[in-house]
mmCIF file of C-alpha atoms in Angstrom:
data_model
loop_
_atom_site.group_PDB
_atom_site.id
_atom_site.type_symbol
_atom_site.label_atom_id
_atom_site.label_comp_id
_atom_site.label_asym_id
_atom_site.label_seq_id
_atom_site.Cartn_x
_atom_site.Cartn_y
_atom_site.Cartn_z
ATOM 1 C CA MET B 1409 -0.223 0.090 0.373
ATOM 2 C CA SER B 1410 1.335 2.902 -1.593
ATOM 3 C CA LYS B 1411 1.544 7.001 1.757
ATOM 4 C CA ASP B 1412 -1.051 8.030 -1.344
ATOM 5 C CA THR B 1413 -3.370 5.571 -0.544
ATOM 6 C CA THR B 1414 -2.809 5.487 2.824
ATOM 7 C CA SER B 1415 -3.493 8.784 3.305
ATOM 8 C CA GLU B 1416 -6.538 8.334 1.146
ATOM 9 C CA HIS B 1417 -8.226 5.625 3.429
ATOM 10 C CA LEU B 1418 -7.362 7.928 6.605
ATOM 11 C CA ARG B 1419 -8.697 10.418 5.131
ATOM 12 C CA ALA B 1420 -12.523 8.058 3.988
ATOM 13 C CA GLU B 1421 -12.355 6.983 7.181
ATOM 14 C CA LEU B 1422 -12.002 9.994 9.840
ATOM 15 C CA LYS B 1423 -14.800 12.083 7.357
ATOM 16 C CA SER B 1424 -17.070 9.039 7.431
ATOM 17 C CA LEU B 1425 -16.547 8.814 11.367
ATOM 18 C CA ALA B 1426 -17.195 12.821 11.458
ATOM 19 C CA ASP B 1427 -20.642 13.129 8.783
ATOM 20 C CA THR B 1428 -21.459 9.762 11.670
ATOM 21 C CA LEU B 1429 -21.245 11.611 14.137
ATOM 22 C CA GLU B 1430 -22.515 14.715 12.796
ATOM 23 C CA GLU B 1431 -25.794 12.741 12.225
ATOM 24 C CA VAL B 1432 -26.260 11.948 15.324
ATOM 25 C CA LEU B 1433 -25.723 15.101 16.976
ATOM 26 C CA SER B 1434 -27.459 17.674 14.296
ATOM 27 C CA ALA B 1435 -30.154 14.624 14.660
ATOM 28 C CA SER B 1436 -30.520 14.367 18.407
ATOM 29 C CA THR B 1437 -32.810 17.499 19.383
ATOM 30 C CA ASP B 1438 -35.727 15.718 17.062
ATOM 31 C CA LYS B 1439 -35.783 12.833 17.139
ATOM 32 C CA SER B 1440 -37.325 9.672 19.165
ATOM 33 C CA LYS B 1441 -35.804 7.238 22.150
ATOM 34 C CA THR B 1442 -35.937 4.658 19.377
ATOM 35 C CA GLU B 1443 -34.297 6.646 16.268
ATOM 36 C CA LEU B 1444 -31.793 7.850 19.387
ATOM 37 C CA ASP B 1445 -30.686 4.501 19.980
ATOM 38 C CA LYS B 1446 -30.679 3.701 16.111
ATOM 39 C CA LEU B 1447 -28.114 6.430 15.308
ATOM 40 C CA ARG B 1448 -26.390 5.855 18.797
ATOM 41 C CA ALA B 1449 -25.824 2.340 17.441
ATOM 42 C CA LYS B 1450 -24.634 3.844 14.233
ATOM 43 C CA ALA B 1451 -22.531 5.607 15.122
ATOM 44 C CA GLU B 1452 -20.589 2.969 17.865
ATOM 45 C CA LYS B 1453 -20.421 0.604 14.456
ATOM 46 C CA THR B 1454 -18.698 3.213 12.519
ATOM 47 C CA LEU B 1455 -16.661 3.875 15.462
ATOM 48 C CA LYS B 1456 -14.874 0.427 15.906
ATOM 49 C CA GLU B 1457 -14.922 -0.363 12.442
ATOM 50 C CA SER B 1458 -12.742 3.563 12.108
ATOM 51 C CA ARG B 1459 -10.891 2.226 15.199
ATOM 52 C CA ASP B 1460 -9.942 -1.405 13.148
ATOM 53 C CA ARG B 1461 -9.081 0.270 10.213
ATOM 54 C CA LEU B 1462 -7.057 3.161 11.757
ATOM 55 C CA GLY B 1463 -5.083 0.679 13.423
ATOM 56 C CA GLU B 1464 -4.146 -0.991 9.801
ATOM 57 C CA THR B 1465 -3.320 2.267 8.197
ATOM 58 C CA SER B 1466 -0.813 2.745 10.885
ATOM 59 C CA GLU B 1467 0.595 -0.694 10.555
ATOM 60 C CA ALA B 1468 1.116 0.024 7.182
ATOM 61 C CA ILE B 1469 2.985 3.168 7.518
ATOM 62 C CA ALA B 1470 5.121 1.264 10.354
ATOM 63 C CA LYS B 1471 5.643 -1.035 7.661
ATOM 64 C CA GLN B 1472 6.754 1.530 5.008
ATOM 65 C CA THR B 1473 8.705 3.500 7.614
ATOM 66 C CA ARG B 1474 10.810 0.494 8.823
ATOM 67 C CA GLU B 1475 11.751 -0.925 4.889
ATOM 68 C CA ALA B 1476 12.645 3.032 4.311
ATOM 69 C CA ALA B 1477 14.556 3.388 7.608
ATOM 70 C CA THR B 1478 16.512 -0.863 6.138
ATOM 71 C CA LYS B 1479 16.967 0.957 2.704
ATOM 72 C CA ALA B 1480 18.539 3.932 4.376
ATOM 73 C CA ASP B 1481 20.558 1.587 5.841
ATOM 74 C CA ASP B 1482 21.571 -0.938 3.323
ATOM 75 C CA TYR B 1483 21.937 1.939 0.993
ATOM 76 C CA VAL B 1484 24.435 3.464 3.520
ATOM 77 C CA ARG B 1485 27.206 0.821 3.830
ATOM 78 C CA GLU B 1486 27.330 0.243 0.513
ATOM 79 C CA ASN B 1487 28.336 3.810 -0.030
ATOM 80 C CA PRO B 1488 29.835 5.158 3.124
ATOM 81 C CA TRP B 1489 31.632 8.336 1.494
ATOM 82 C CA THR B 1490 28.187 9.092 -0.361
ATOM 83 C CA GLY B 1491 26.813 9.091 2.770
ATOM 84 C CA VAL B 1492 29.584 11.184 4.497
ATOM 85 C CA GLY B 1493 28.987 13.755 1.975
ATOM 86 C CA ILE B 1494 25.501 14.066 2.219
ATOM 87 C CA GLY B 1495 25.638 14.273 6.155
ATOM 88 C CA ALA B 1496 28.741 17.354 5.963
ATOM 89 C CA ALA B 1497 26.623 18.559 2.644
ATOM 90 C CA VAL B 1498 23.319 19.246 4.988
ATOM 91 C CA GLY B 1499 26.125 19.994 8.183
ATOM 92 C CA VAL B 1500 26.930 23.240 5.943
ATOM 93 C CA VAL B 1501 24.067 23.875 4.599
ATOM 94 C CA LEU B 1502 22.992 24.505 8.336
ATOM 95 C CA GLY B 1503 25.740 26.210 9.657
ATOM 96 C CA VAL B 1504 25.401 28.786 6.753
ATOM 97 C CA LEU B 1505 21.299 29.087 7.491
ATOM 98 C CA LEU B 1506 21.957 29.232 11.479
ATOM 99 C CA ALA B 1507 25.312 31.948 10.863
ATOM 100 C CA ARG B 1508 22.446 34.122 9.199
ATOM 101 C CA ARG B 1509 20.198 34.604 11.991
#
């Protein structure tokens, strides 16, 4: 699952949850007890499903992060001087930026 797909799933889940909660809040003033109970059950179900899917999404993000870290580590081990050069360049840029302050 790509980062874009993961972000889209996360946005869709949060929108679905927000829509359900908005429905519950807007309908709570003019609904009967039975209708409120149905809305509450729907909101609880949506919340549970969202938590489950968001848990899966966070696992996918953690996996992608671990894979990226492993690739970066492998690259630096295979090309140590390139890693040193990149680190030095970043240090010079930061030094220049901080010196301007």
